[in-house]
Structures are given as C-alpha cells and as structure tokens.
Amino acid sequence: MNISSTHNATMAWRKADLDHHLHPFTDQRGLAETGGSRIITKAQGVWLIDSEGERILDGMAGLWCVNVGYGREDLARTAYEQMVELPYYNTFFKTATPPPIELSEKLASLTPAGLNHTFFANSGSEANDSIVRMIRRYWNLKGQPEKKTIISRTNAYHGSTAVSASLGGMKYMHEVDDLPLPGFEHIQQPYWYREGGDLSPEDFGLAAARALEERIEELGAHKVAAFIGEPIQGAGGVIVPPATYWPEIQRICRKHDVLLVADEVICGFGRTGHWFASDYFEIDADFMPVAKGLTSGYLPLSAAMVHDRVAEVLREQGGEFAHGFTYSGHPVSCAVGLKNIQIIEQEGLVEKVRDETGPYLQGRLAELNDHPIVGEVRGMGLVAGIQLTADKATRAAFEKEGEAGGLCRDACMKNNLVARPVGDSMVLSPPLIISKAEIDELVKRLSASLDDAAAALARK
Ligand code: PXG
C-alpha cells in the first residue's frame, strides 16, 4: 500500500471504530474528540507497528501479558496444529482433552509447593470469580457458613466483573455501578511513598499489614473467609510492599484461620525475575489466580491454582461443584499455554530477567531519580513504577492528581513509547525478551518524555 492508501485505511478504521466499537475503560466521547484510536496492525519482538507504519516500543507488553514477545511462530503453529487435531471439546461431563491435563500437571510442578490443582477459566476476572465461589463453598463445607467476608485493599485490581471489581479496591470502578457487592471489605494498601508518612518503610509495612488484623477483629474472625492481595500491585501503580508486609499478612491469616489468595495475574511467569512473586516473598497461598503471562496473551486463558489443603475439602466432601465455563480448559489455549511455558524454560527467560535484564532495567531507571519531577523509582525484575512528585523532599502530590502522569503519557506516545500512567506514577512492564539495547532505548524515550512533561507542567 502507498502512503495515501494506508492513511485512508487508517481513517476508515478510525471511523468504524468510533461508530461501532465500545472500548474497555474508555471515555468514548473523549476518544472521538481526540481523533480516535491508534490502530496497531503488526508486532515483532518488543515493537508494535501501527497502521501508519510507525514503530512503537511496547514498554507494557500489551497489558502486562506478552511475556515472550510478539511474532512467535511456534505459538501460532501450536494453535494451528491443535485446531486441526481437536479445536474444541469440553471438560464438563466426565471428559477431558490432553492439553488441559498436561498443562495442569505442568502448573502443579511450576507453582509454589502445595498449589497442585488447577481450575481453568478465560481471564483473570473469571479466575477470581471462580476463587470467590470456591472460598464460599469451602467454608460452607467446613460447617462455617458465616465465614463469608473477603478482605482486599484499596487500589487493588482483581478484574472487572461485578465480583472481581468488588474484590478490587478501585474507587472509580466502584462508582460506575454501586460496587462493591456486600461482603467485600477493603483495608489500606502498603503504598509507603504516598501513605507512609513519617514511618520507615519497614514500620509502615507492619502497620499496613496490621490493618488486616484490626479489620478481622472488628468483623469477628468467624465472619472472615479470606484475604486477597497482589504480591506487587500492578494496575495500582507497581506498588512493591516493604519486606515486612507479606510475612505479617501470612501470620495474621493463619492465626485467624483466614484463607490467603495471592493474585499473580501480573506477577506470574517471570515478570519479577521469579516464576511467581510468591516464590520471592515466600507467600504460602491457599489460592493463586494466574492469567496473562500463562499464554503471553496469545490466547485468553487463566487458571485458579488451589492448594492441597483446600482442594482436599472441595474434592472429598463437596460433591458436584456447580460452576464452570464453556471454555474451561479450552484445548487450543491450553496447548498454547504449554508451548509458551516451554519457550520461557528453553530460553531461560526467568533467570535472564532475574540476573541480567531485570537488574539492568532497574539500574537504568534508578538514574531517573535525579529528574526534578521523579520522587521514587520502584520495581523488581521487568516491572517498574516511576513515581512523579511535586516536591521530592515532602513526597507531595501534584495539585491535580493525574495531570503529570497524563502529560507524561502523551509525551511517551509522541516519542513512540508505550508506558502507562497510573495517577502520577508511570508504569512499565516490557516483554521478558527485551534486550539491554532496547532497555537503553526505552529509558532514553522515557527520559525525554519526562523532560517534555516537566516543561509542560512548568508552562501551567
Ligand atoms: N488480577 C490482576 C492482578 C490483574 O492485574 C486481573 C486480575 C484481571 O484479569 P483480566 O484477564 O480479567 O483482565 C488483572 C488485570 C491496566 C490493566 O491498565 C490491568 C489489567 C487489565 C487491564 C488493564 O493496568 N489487569
């Protein structure tokens, strides 16, 4: 196609998109007013290509998911071959197909000790909905039907269905349709930079964890079913809890007989330089939802991992668990998941992130600490948050929350870098195959975008 015909195609797609396509998490009128969507047509490695032929560095791996990078023909071949062999069969009525069986066996060996049972779904939200149903079922079977409340944190993200958004602690999501549903409570998040005040990070980590114990005691432990948390909050702004946080949460859950859910939808499959962040934080979870990096986003698939101690009750005493989806254990998604894990293993991507590219990215980003509007760089492996601040000494927020992040995002877009603002933090989560040279390019573009954002703020 020549330049004008590619441009005409872009305009036609944009118009049809605006006329007919309702986007997730999007102000549709605002989208129209700013000229419509950027149309991504191709991708290779860490690079996206749009319908105008621009090359964009994807610092977010799609939505935190394309761990093995774009353009993997072996994943496409696996999907093709499985579709030809057996495109679909269900796992409901005493049948199974080989891919979900093999993938569940593989996941049992990869995930932390005891998480040996998999329930498949299609998204992180569905995995979390399924876990809520299993938690409620578990306590019913244990003869404690009053134990139903689930405690989460403010600014947590666990999905977008009515139940998973209730688990989440995003106020602006709750405001959409009067969530959370009854039975979901939220405590403080372990966000030292914004909420730690004068406490050291370690003391604040303990205090934030003890908010769980206080809430359990307020509600009565006999009413509290479970606690859910992302080991590192992703969509909330890449919030890495102080080292004191998770051991204390673990202690409190065990003491009060409260089940623990570690939401690894973002952290899983090498993102932090470990197979799971639970390995690093030594979280001994009863449930662990995974999605995203499970297939590197090539096909939708999620898994609710269930610990032996819970599965035993559900399996031995439960009878039929009346829950499931048409596509639970979809053979094509599961075959792609297996192949994706094989790629991560064969290419040593987890070790590469842990020993090479993770420390390299974190080190290069730490240089941005000197930037006038950067308050803190935090992260682990290939996930990072760059906290913007109006005052480095007092850690003060900008007057208009989100303005600095928005300006920085716009500058990143102009500089052909995908980085996401969360309030006034910029977050990054590039594909795990990113090279050191590409990390240099990413940091160069981000640094230029921070300059642009600081200049725009100064003009205001
Ligand atoms: N748990 C966590 C920790 C997540 O990050 C979900 C569950 C839900 O997964 P599904 O597959 O239902 O989307 C997520 C998803 C963002 C963004 O902009 C983050 C997510 C999804 C969409 C956008 O940061 N996380």
GROMACS .gro file of N, CA and C in nm, residues 38-59 70 412-418 435 437-438 441 445:
model
  105
   38ARG      N    1  -0.546   0.479   1.795
   38ARG     CA    2  -0.426   0.443   1.718
   38ARG      C    3  -0.445   0.296   1.681
   39ILE      N    4  -0.432   0.264   1.555
   39ILE     CA    5  -0.463   0.128   1.510
   39ILE      C    6  -0.332   0.049   1.499
   40ILE      N    7  -0.319  -0.053   1.581
   40ILE     CA    8  -0.199  -0.137   1.579
   40ILE      C    9  -0.224  -0.253   1.483
   41THR      N   10  -0.136  -0.270   1.388
   41THR     CA   11  -0.161  -0.372   1.287
   41THR      C   12  -0.064  -0.489   1.291
   42LYS      N   13   0.055  -0.468   1.347
   42LYS     CA   14   0.155  -0.575   1.347
   42LYS      C   15   0.243  -0.559   1.469
   43ALA      N   16   0.319  -0.665   1.499
   43ALA     CA   17   0.417  -0.652   1.607
   43ALA      C   18   0.522  -0.760   1.593
   44GLN      N   19   0.640  -0.726   1.642
   44GLN     CA   20   0.752  -0.821   1.638
   44GLN      C   21   0.843  -0.792   1.756
   45GLY      N   22   0.875  -0.895   1.834
   45GLY     CA   23   0.965  -0.873   1.948
   45GLY      C   24   0.902  -0.778   2.049
   46VAL      N   25   0.964  -0.661   2.071
   46VAL     CA   26   0.907  -0.562   2.164
   46VAL      C   27   0.847  -0.445   2.086
   47TRP      N   28   0.838  -0.458   1.954
   47TRP     CA   29   0.797  -0.345   1.871
   47TRP      C   30   0.658  -0.363   1.814
   48LEU      N   31   0.575  -0.260   1.830
   48LEU     CA   32   0.443  -0.254   1.767
   48LEU      C   33   0.456  -0.171   1.640
   49ILE      N   34   0.372  -0.203   1.542
   49ILE     CA   35   0.370  -0.121   1.421
   49ILE      C   36   0.226  -0.077   1.399
   50ASP      N   37   0.206   0.054   1.379
   50ASP     CA   38   0.068   0.099   1.363
   50ASP      C   39   0.032   0.112   1.215
   51SER      N   40  -0.094   0.147   1.192
   51SER     CA   41  -0.145   0.146   1.054
   51SER      C   42  -0.081   0.255   0.968
   52GLU      N   43  -0.006   0.345   1.030
   52GLU     CA   44   0.066   0.446   0.952
   52GLU      C   45   0.212   0.407   0.932
   53GLY      N   46   0.247   0.286   0.982
   53GLY     CA   47   0.384   0.238   0.964
   53GLY      C   48   0.481   0.285   1.073
   54GLU      N   49   0.432   0.349   1.179
   54GLU     CA   50   0.519   0.393   1.289
   54GLU      C   51   0.560   0.273   1.374
   55ARG      N   52   0.687   0.272   1.420
   55ARG     CA   53   0.734   0.166   1.510
   55ARG      C   54   0.731   0.218   1.653
   56ILE      N   55   0.663   0.145   1.740
   56ILE     CA   56   0.642   0.191   1.878
   56ILE      C   57   0.701   0.087   1.973
   57LEU      N   58   0.780   0.134   2.069
   57LEU     CA   59   0.839   0.041   2.166
   57LEU      C   60   0.733   0.009   2.272
   58ASP      N   61   0.698  -0.118   2.285
   58ASP     CA   62   0.591  -0.156   2.378
   58ASP      C   63   0.648  -0.180   2.518
   59GLY      N   64   0.650  -0.077   2.597
   59GLY     CA   65   0.701  -0.087   2.734
   59GLY      C   66   0.603  -0.153   2.830
   70TYR      N   67   0.630  -1.050   2.083
   70TYR     CA   68   0.541  -1.068   1.967
   70TYR      C   69   0.609  -1.149   1.857
  412CYS      N   70   0.512   1.029   2.597
  412CYS     CA   71   0.559   0.894   2.559
  412CYS      C   72   0.499   0.853   2.425
  413MET      N   73   0.369   0.878   2.409
  413MET     CA   74   0.301   0.846   2.283
  413MET      C   75   0.371   0.916   2.167
  414LYS      N   76   0.398   1.045   2.188
  414LYS     CA   77   0.465   1.125   2.082
  414LYS      C   78   0.604   1.068   2.053
  415ASN      N   79   0.670   1.019   2.157
  415ASN     CA   80   0.805   0.962   2.140
  415ASN      C   81   0.803   0.812   2.106
  416ASN      N   82   0.685   0.764   2.068
  416ASN     CA   83   0.670   0.623   2.026
  416ASN      C   84   0.716   0.522   2.133
  417LEU      N   85   0.670   0.548   2.254
  417LEU     CA   86   0.691   0.453   2.364
  417LEU      C   87   0.557   0.430   2.432
  418VAL      N   88   0.521   0.302   2.451
  418VAL     CA   89   0.401   0.275   2.532
  418VAL      C   90   0.443   0.263   2.677
  435SER      N   91   1.598  -0.668   2.507
  435SER     CA   92   1.745  -0.672   2.517
  435SER      C   93   1.795  -0.549   2.593
  437ALA      N   94   2.003  -0.330   2.482
  437ALA     CA   95   2.000  -0.215   2.389
  437ALA      C   96   1.858  -0.157   2.382
  438GLU      N   97   1.759  -0.247   2.383
  438GLU     CA   98   1.620  -0.199   2.379
  438GLU      C   99   1.582  -0.130   2.511
  441GLU      N  100   1.707   0.212   2.486
  441GLU     CA  101   1.619   0.292   2.401
  441GLU      C  102   1.493   0.333   2.480
  445ARG      N  103   1.380   0.718   2.569
  445ARG     CA  104   1.249   0.775   2.532
  445ARG      C  105   1.172   0.821   2.655
   0.00000   0.00000   0.00000
